[in-house]
Amino acid sequence: MTEAQDRIVAGVELGGTKSIVLIGRGRDILVSERLPTTTPAITLAALAQRLAEWHEQYKPEALGIGSFGPIALDKTGMDYGHMLATPKPGWAGADVVGALADGFGDRVAIHTDVTGAALAEGQWGAARGLADHVYVTVGTGVGMGIIVNGQPVSGRMHPEAGHVRVRRVAGDDFAGACPFHGDCLEGLVAGPAIAARAGRPAQELAADDPVWAFVADALAESFAGLFLTLACGRIVIGGGVGVGQPHLLDMVRASVVEKLSGYLPFVDAAQVANRIVHAQLGDQAGPLGTLALARSVLD
């Protein structure tokens, strides 16, 4: 282990339905507790109480928070660490960092839960050894964590590349299911979009259902764009749809190669299986991501 990995840190994964608070060293979780995500007042107070109790016992040096969003990440802004206009009732404006930072001073890092998972996959999972990769979760929604030179990308807020519109394949006239943008990527490939398009959930569709061709094409359009824009070493796919449909990955890979038409020398038929891969950490990616975030603010 490196010196930073030897140090004990705390993490909070704040999810839409459940939250996890933990203490860890390296990728080893020393203690954790799962709590329901209800109102901000109740949930954040319960998480803060557990952190305070463990602070005396474990003396964690930093705190990493991986949260559902959208959330304000600009440290120069008055709303830093607050929830933005999230669809989760009652959470808009909630001061997440302010509620949890006690005892940690300025050694608090917050980002989306997807970006936390991206960091974890980079340190211990499917993107080990790479300085640049993108983690894409395809499930109830589509989220992306973008890692460049080992650091998560953020500007005024976190990337929302799941809401970028993609070029549609001929014959795909589905209106899309995103309540904001209709046929953005999330509106075409997330679980609710597939169910709306097919009339039944994704897990009930056969591997040769024609719906998968539309889903694979939309993902391939997005991934080809990511390779062209970021020249990233790997795209890691997670989430219920992303890893729950084994046939989908090969369809996406083949379509990406076709769309790029030989333009990128590092994404061709011989290399694409190493450039687009399944996530490896499963449901541990989120909790481990909070530990990775915490270590990012250690000296």
Short mmCIF file of C-alpha atoms in Angstrom, two decimals:
data_model
loop_
_atom_site.label_atom_id
_atom_site.label_comp_id
_atom_site.label_asym_id
_atom_site.label_seq_id
_atom_site.Cartn_x
_atom_site.Cartn_y
_atom_site.Cartn_z
CA MET A 1 0.00 0.00 0.00
CA THR A 2 1.05 3.58 -0.52
CA GLU A 3 1.23 5.92 2.45
CA ALA A 4 -2.10 7.54 1.50
CA GLN A 5 -3.83 4.18 1.29
CA ASP A 6 -2.59 3.26 4.76
CA ARG A 7 -4.43 6.19 6.31
CA ILE A 8 -7.90 5.79 7.77
CA VAL A 9 -10.67 7.84 6.15
CA ALA A 10 -14.46 8.10 6.31
CA GLY A 11 -17.01 7.93 3.54
CA VAL A 12 -20.69 8.63 2.93
CA GLU A 13 -22.54 7.31 -0.08
CA LEU A 14 -25.74 9.33 -0.21
CA GLY A 15 -28.23 7.49 -2.40
CA GLY A 16 -31.76 8.24 -3.45
CA THR A 17 -33.28 5.44 -1.35
CA LYS A 18 -30.46 4.37 0.98
CA SER A 19 -27.23 5.79 2.30
CA ILE A 20 -24.06 4.11 3.53
CA VAL A 21 -21.62 5.55 6.04
CA LEU A 22 -18.27 3.82 6.47
CA ILE A 23 -14.71 3.88 7.72
CA GLY A 24 -11.95 2.41 5.59
CA ARG A 25 -8.25 1.93 5.04
CA GLY A 26 -7.18 1.37 1.43
CA ARG A 27 -9.97 -0.68 -0.10
CA ASP A 28 -10.71 -2.39 3.22
CA ILE A 29 -13.96 -1.29 4.82
CA LEU A 30 -13.45 -1.46 8.58
CA VAL A 31 -17.02 -0.68 9.57
CA SER A 32 -20.15 0.44 7.73
CA GLU A 33 -23.82 1.07 8.30
CA ARG A 34 -26.72 1.39 5.87
CA LEU A 35 -29.47 3.92 6.58
CA PRO A 36 -32.65 4.83 4.70
CA THR A 37 -32.62 8.13 2.80
CA THR A 38 -35.70 9.99 3.98
CA THR A 39 -35.74 13.75 4.62
CA PRO A 40 -32.54 15.81 4.62
CA ALA A 41 -32.92 16.69 8.30
CA ILE A 42 -33.35 13.09 9.45
CA THR A 43 -30.91 11.45 7.04
CA LEU A 44 -28.03 13.90 7.35
CA ALA A 45 -28.37 14.06 11.13
CA ALA A 46 -28.21 10.26 11.40
CA LEU A 47 -25.16 10.09 9.14
CA ALA A 48 -23.44 12.90 11.06
CA GLN A 49 -24.12 11.18 14.37
CA ARG A 50 -22.56 7.93 13.18
CA LEU A 51 -19.51 9.80 11.86
CA ALA A 52 -19.11 11.56 15.20
CA GLU A 53 -19.27 8.27 17.09
CA TRP A 54 -16.70 6.62 14.83
CA HIS A 55 -14.47 9.68 14.87
CA GLU A 56 -13.47 8.98 18.45
CA GLN A 57 -12.77 5.30 17.79
CA TYR A 58 -11.09 5.34 14.37
CA LYS A 59 -9.87 8.95 14.03
CA PRO A 60 -10.43 9.21 10.26
CA GLU A 61 -8.34 11.91 8.61
CA ALA A 62 -10.69 12.90 5.78
CA LEU A 63 -14.23 12.48 4.53
CA GLY A 64 -15.39 11.57 1.03
CA ILE A 65 -19.01 12.06 0.00
CA GLY A 66 -20.49 10.47 -3.11
CA SER A 67 -23.99 11.80 -3.58
CA PHE A 68 -26.97 11.57 -5.86
CA GLY A 69 -27.47 14.84 -7.65
CA PRO A 70 -27.42 17.27 -9.10
CA ILE A 71 -25.13 18.89 -6.57
CA ALA A 72 -23.08 22.11 -6.56
CA LEU A 73 -19.33 21.42 -6.76
CA ASP A 74 -17.86 24.88 -7.44
CA LYS A 75 -15.91 25.71 -4.27
CA THR A 76 -16.09 29.42 -5.07
CA GLY A 77 -19.89 29.37 -5.09
CA MET A 78 -22.13 30.17 -2.15
CA ASP A 79 -24.02 26.93 -2.77
CA TYR A 80 -20.98 24.64 -2.71
CA GLY A 81 -21.92 21.24 -1.33
CA HIS A 82 -25.66 21.94 -1.60
CA MET A 83 -28.19 19.96 -3.58
CA LEU A 84 -29.42 21.69 -6.69
CA ALA A 85 -32.87 21.20 -8.23
CA THR A 86 -33.02 17.47 -7.64
CA PRO A 87 -36.25 15.62 -8.42
CA LYS A 88 -36.06 13.93 -5.00
CA PRO A 89 -38.76 15.70 -2.93
CA GLY A 90 -37.48 17.96 -0.17
CA TRP A 91 -33.79 17.70 -1.01
CA ALA A 92 -33.31 20.75 -3.25
CA GLY A 93 -31.02 23.18 -1.43
CA ALA A 94 -29.96 20.69 1.26
CA ASP A 95 -26.50 21.53 2.66
CA VAL A 96 -24.83 18.13 2.44
CA VAL A 97 -21.24 19.19 3.17
CA GLY A 98 -22.26 21.54 5.97
CA ALA A 99 -24.18 18.77 7.71
CA LEU A 100 -21.41 16.18 7.53
CA ALA A 101 -18.09 18.06 7.67
CA ASP A 102 -17.83 18.56 11.42
CA GLY A 103 -14.48 17.32 12.70
CA PHE A 104 -12.87 17.13 9.26
CA GLY A 105 -12.07 20.81 8.62
CA ASP A 106 -11.26 21.33 4.96
CA ARG A 107 -10.45 17.65 4.40
CA VAL A 108 -13.80 16.93 2.79
CA ALA A 109 -14.29 15.92 -0.84
CA ILE A 110 -17.70 15.70 -2.47
CA HIS A 111 -18.70 14.56 -5.92
CA THR A 112 -21.44 12.49 -7.49
CA ASP A 113 -21.80 8.85 -6.55
CA VAL A 114 -21.09 8.02 -10.20
CA THR A 115 -17.77 9.89 -10.12
CA GLY A 116 -16.90 8.15 -6.86
CA ALA A 117 -17.54 4.83 -8.57
CA ALA A 118 -15.36 5.97 -11.48
CA LEU A 119 -12.48 6.65 -9.10
CA ALA A 120 -12.94 3.28 -7.44
CA GLU A 121 -12.92 1.43 -10.77
CA GLY A 122 -9.74 3.34 -11.61
CA GLN A 123 -7.98 2.38 -8.39
CA TRP A 124 -9.21 -1.18 -7.85
CA GLY A 125 -11.44 -2.22 -10.74
CA ALA A 126 -11.78 -2.28 -14.50
CA ALA A 127 -9.65 0.83 -15.19
CA ARG A 128 -6.65 0.04 -12.99
CA GLY A 129 -3.41 1.54 -14.29
CA LEU A 130 -5.12 4.09 -16.55
CA ALA A 131 -4.87 7.84 -16.07
CA ASP A 132 -7.91 8.57 -18.25
CA HIS A 133 -11.21 6.71 -18.33
CA VAL A 134 -14.96 7.20 -18.25
CA TYR A 135 -17.35 5.26 -16.03
CA VAL A 136 -20.87 5.05 -17.45
CA THR A 137 -23.72 3.66 -15.37
CA VAL A 138 -26.81 2.64 -17.33
CA GLY A 139 -29.70 1.81 -15.06
CA THR A 140 -32.64 3.89 -13.87
CA GLY A 141 -30.76 6.80 -15.42
CA VAL A 142 -27.48 7.33 -17.22
CA GLY A 143 -24.61 8.87 -15.29
CA MET A 144 -21.00 9.45 -16.28
CA GLY A 145 -17.91 9.96 -14.19
CA ILE A 146 -15.01 11.34 -16.26
CA ILE A 147 -11.47 10.86 -14.99
CA VAL A 148 -8.63 12.80 -16.67
CA ASN A 149 -5.03 12.52 -15.45
CA GLY A 150 -6.36 10.59 -12.48
CA GLN A 151 -8.67 13.41 -11.38
CA PRO A 152 -12.46 13.75 -11.73
CA VAL A 153 -13.70 16.37 -14.15
CA SER A 154 -15.96 19.08 -12.76
CA GLY A 155 -16.64 22.68 -13.61
CA ARG A 156 -19.53 24.74 -12.33
CA MET A 157 -20.99 21.33 -11.47
CA HIS A 158 -20.42 17.72 -12.45
CA PRO A 159 -20.68 16.40 -16.02
CA GLU A 160 -24.20 15.46 -17.12
CA ALA A 161 -23.17 13.71 -20.34
CA GLY A 162 -26.02 11.24 -19.98
CA HIS A 163 -28.32 14.04 -21.10
CA VAL A 164 -26.50 14.84 -24.34
CA ARG A 165 -28.54 14.07 -27.43
CA VAL A 166 -27.09 11.53 -29.85
CA ARG A 167 -27.63 10.97 -33.57
CA ARG A 168 -30.51 8.54 -34.07
CA VAL A 169 -30.25 5.45 -36.25
CA ALA A 170 -32.60 5.33 -39.24
CA GLY A 171 -35.97 3.91 -38.28
CA ASP A 172 -35.78 4.84 -34.60
CA ASP A 173 -38.75 7.12 -34.03
CA PHE A 174 -39.13 6.57 -30.27
CA ALA A 175 -39.90 9.93 -28.64
CA GLY A 176 -37.66 9.22 -25.65
CA ALA A 177 -38.47 9.02 -21.95
CA CYS A 178 -36.41 11.79 -20.34
CA PRO A 179 -38.81 14.28 -18.70
CA PHE A 180 -36.39 17.13 -19.49
CA HIS A 181 -35.00 16.33 -22.94
CA GLY A 182 -37.06 13.52 -24.42
CA ASP A 183 -34.60 11.64 -26.62
CA CYS A 184 -31.26 12.41 -24.94
CA LEU A 185 -29.07 9.38 -24.24
CA GLU A 186 -30.78 8.71 -20.91
CA GLY A 187 -34.15 9.07 -22.57
CA LEU A 188 -33.20 6.36 -25.09
CA VAL A 189 -31.25 3.73 -23.15
CA ALA A 190 -32.03 3.89 -19.42
CA GLY A 191 -34.24 1.24 -17.86
CA PRO A 192 -37.45 3.32 -17.89
CA ALA A 193 -36.80 4.28 -21.53
CA ILE A 194 -36.40 0.65 -22.57
CA ALA A 195 -39.58 -0.29 -20.71
CA ALA A 196 -41.50 2.56 -22.33
CA ARG A 197 -40.22 1.61 -25.76
CA ALA A 198 -40.76 -2.14 -25.45
CA GLY A 199 -43.82 -2.21 -23.21
CA ARG A 200 -42.06 -4.38 -20.63
CA PRO A 201 -38.89 -4.20 -18.49
CA ALA A 202 -35.45 -4.73 -20.00
CA GLN A 203 -34.87 -7.92 -18.03
CA GLU A 204 -37.86 -9.52 -19.77
CA LEU A 205 -36.55 -8.86 -23.29
CA ALA A 206 -34.85 -11.62 -25.26
CA ALA A 207 -31.30 -11.03 -26.42
CA ASP A 208 -32.49 -10.86 -30.03
CA ASP A 209 -35.30 -8.36 -29.36
CA PRO A 210 -35.02 -5.55 -31.94
CA VAL A 211 -35.09 -2.95 -29.17
CA TRP A 212 -31.49 -3.82 -28.29
CA ALA A 213 -30.27 -2.66 -31.69
CA PHE A 214 -31.62 0.83 -30.98
CA VAL A 215 -30.15 0.86 -27.46
CA ALA A 216 -26.74 -0.33 -28.66
CA ASP A 217 -26.65 2.24 -31.45
CA ALA A 218 -27.42 5.13 -29.10
CA LEU A 219 -24.76 4.00 -26.63
CA ALA A 220 -22.26 3.58 -29.46
CA GLU A 221 -22.93 7.12 -30.69
CA SER A 222 -22.22 8.43 -27.20
CA PHE A 223 -19.11 6.29 -26.71
CA ALA A 224 -17.66 7.20 -30.10
CA GLY A 225 -18.11 10.84 -29.12
CA LEU A 226 -16.37 10.26 -25.80
CA PHE A 227 -13.38 8.64 -27.50
CA LEU A 228 -13.18 11.49 -30.01
CA THR A 229 -13.53 14.21 -27.38
CA LEU A 230 -11.45 12.80 -24.52
CA ALA A 231 -9.19 10.19 -26.15
CA CYS A 232 -9.83 8.19 -22.98
CA GLY A 233 -8.09 4.89 -22.44
CA ARG A 234 -11.20 2.98 -21.50
CA ILE A 235 -14.97 3.26 -21.06
CA VAL A 236 -16.27 1.19 -18.15
CA ILE A 237 -19.97 0.27 -18.16
CA GLY A 238 -21.90 -0.38 -14.96
CA GLY A 239 -25.52 -0.29 -13.81
CA GLY A 240 -28.39 -2.73 -14.08
CA VAL A 241 -28.81 -2.36 -17.83
CA GLY A 242 -25.11 -1.88 -18.48
CA VAL A 243 -24.00 -5.15 -16.89
CA GLY A 244 -27.29 -7.01 -16.75
CA GLN A 245 -27.46 -7.64 -20.52
CA PRO A 246 -24.28 -9.52 -21.51
CA HIS A 247 -25.08 -9.45 -25.23
CA LEU A 248 -25.29 -5.64 -25.26
CA LEU A 249 -21.58 -5.00 -24.80
CA ASP A 250 -20.49 -6.75 -28.00
CA MET A 251 -23.21 -4.94 -29.95
CA VAL A 252 -21.95 -1.59 -28.66
CA ARG A 253 -18.32 -2.43 -29.38
CA ALA A 254 -19.04 -3.42 -32.99
CA SER A 255 -21.10 -0.30 -33.56
CA VAL A 256 -18.42 1.99 -32.10
CA VAL A 257 -15.79 0.55 -34.46
CA GLU A 258 -18.14 1.05 -37.41
CA LYS A 259 -18.96 4.63 -36.44
CA LEU A 260 -15.33 5.63 -35.97
CA SER A 261 -14.46 4.20 -39.40
CA GLY A 262 -10.81 3.64 -38.55
CA TYR A 263 -10.19 7.26 -37.54
CA LEU A 264 -8.85 6.53 -34.05
CA PRO A 265 -5.91 4.14 -34.12
CA PHE A 266 -6.45 3.03 -30.52
CA VAL A 267 -10.12 2.03 -31.01
CA ASP A 268 -10.24 -0.53 -33.79
CA ALA A 269 -11.64 -4.04 -34.11
CA ALA A 270 -8.50 -5.52 -32.54
CA GLN A 271 -8.52 -3.23 -29.50
CA VAL A 272 -12.16 -2.33 -28.83
CA ALA A 273 -12.70 -5.23 -26.40
CA ASN A 274 -10.05 -3.66 -24.19
CA ARG A 275 -11.42 -0.13 -24.63
CA ILE A 276 -15.07 -0.82 -23.70
CA VAL A 277 -15.45 -3.13 -20.71
CA HIS A 278 -17.81 -4.09 -17.92
CA ALA A 279 -17.32 -2.67 -14.44
CA GLN A 280 -15.73 -5.03 -11.92
CA LEU A 281 -16.63 -3.72 -8.47
CA GLY A 282 -20.40 -4.16 -8.54
CA ASP A 283 -22.22 -2.68 -5.55
CA GLN A 284 -18.87 -1.99 -3.84
CA ALA A 285 -17.98 0.73 -6.35
CA GLY A 286 -20.02 3.39 -4.57
CA PRO A 287 -18.71 2.84 -1.02
CA LEU A 288 -15.13 2.37 -2.22
CA GLY A 289 -15.51 5.53 -4.28
CA THR A 290 -16.15 7.57 -1.14
CA LEU A 291 -12.85 6.30 0.28
CA ALA A 292 -11.06 7.26 -2.94
CA LEU A 293 -12.62 10.72 -2.74
CA ALA A 294 -11.51 11.13 0.88
CA ARG A 295 -7.93 10.23 0.07
CA SER A 296 -7.88 12.83 -2.71
CA VAL A 297 -7.77 15.62 -0.08
CA LEU A 298 -5.01 14.14 2.07
CA ASP A 299 -1.62 15.87 1.97
#
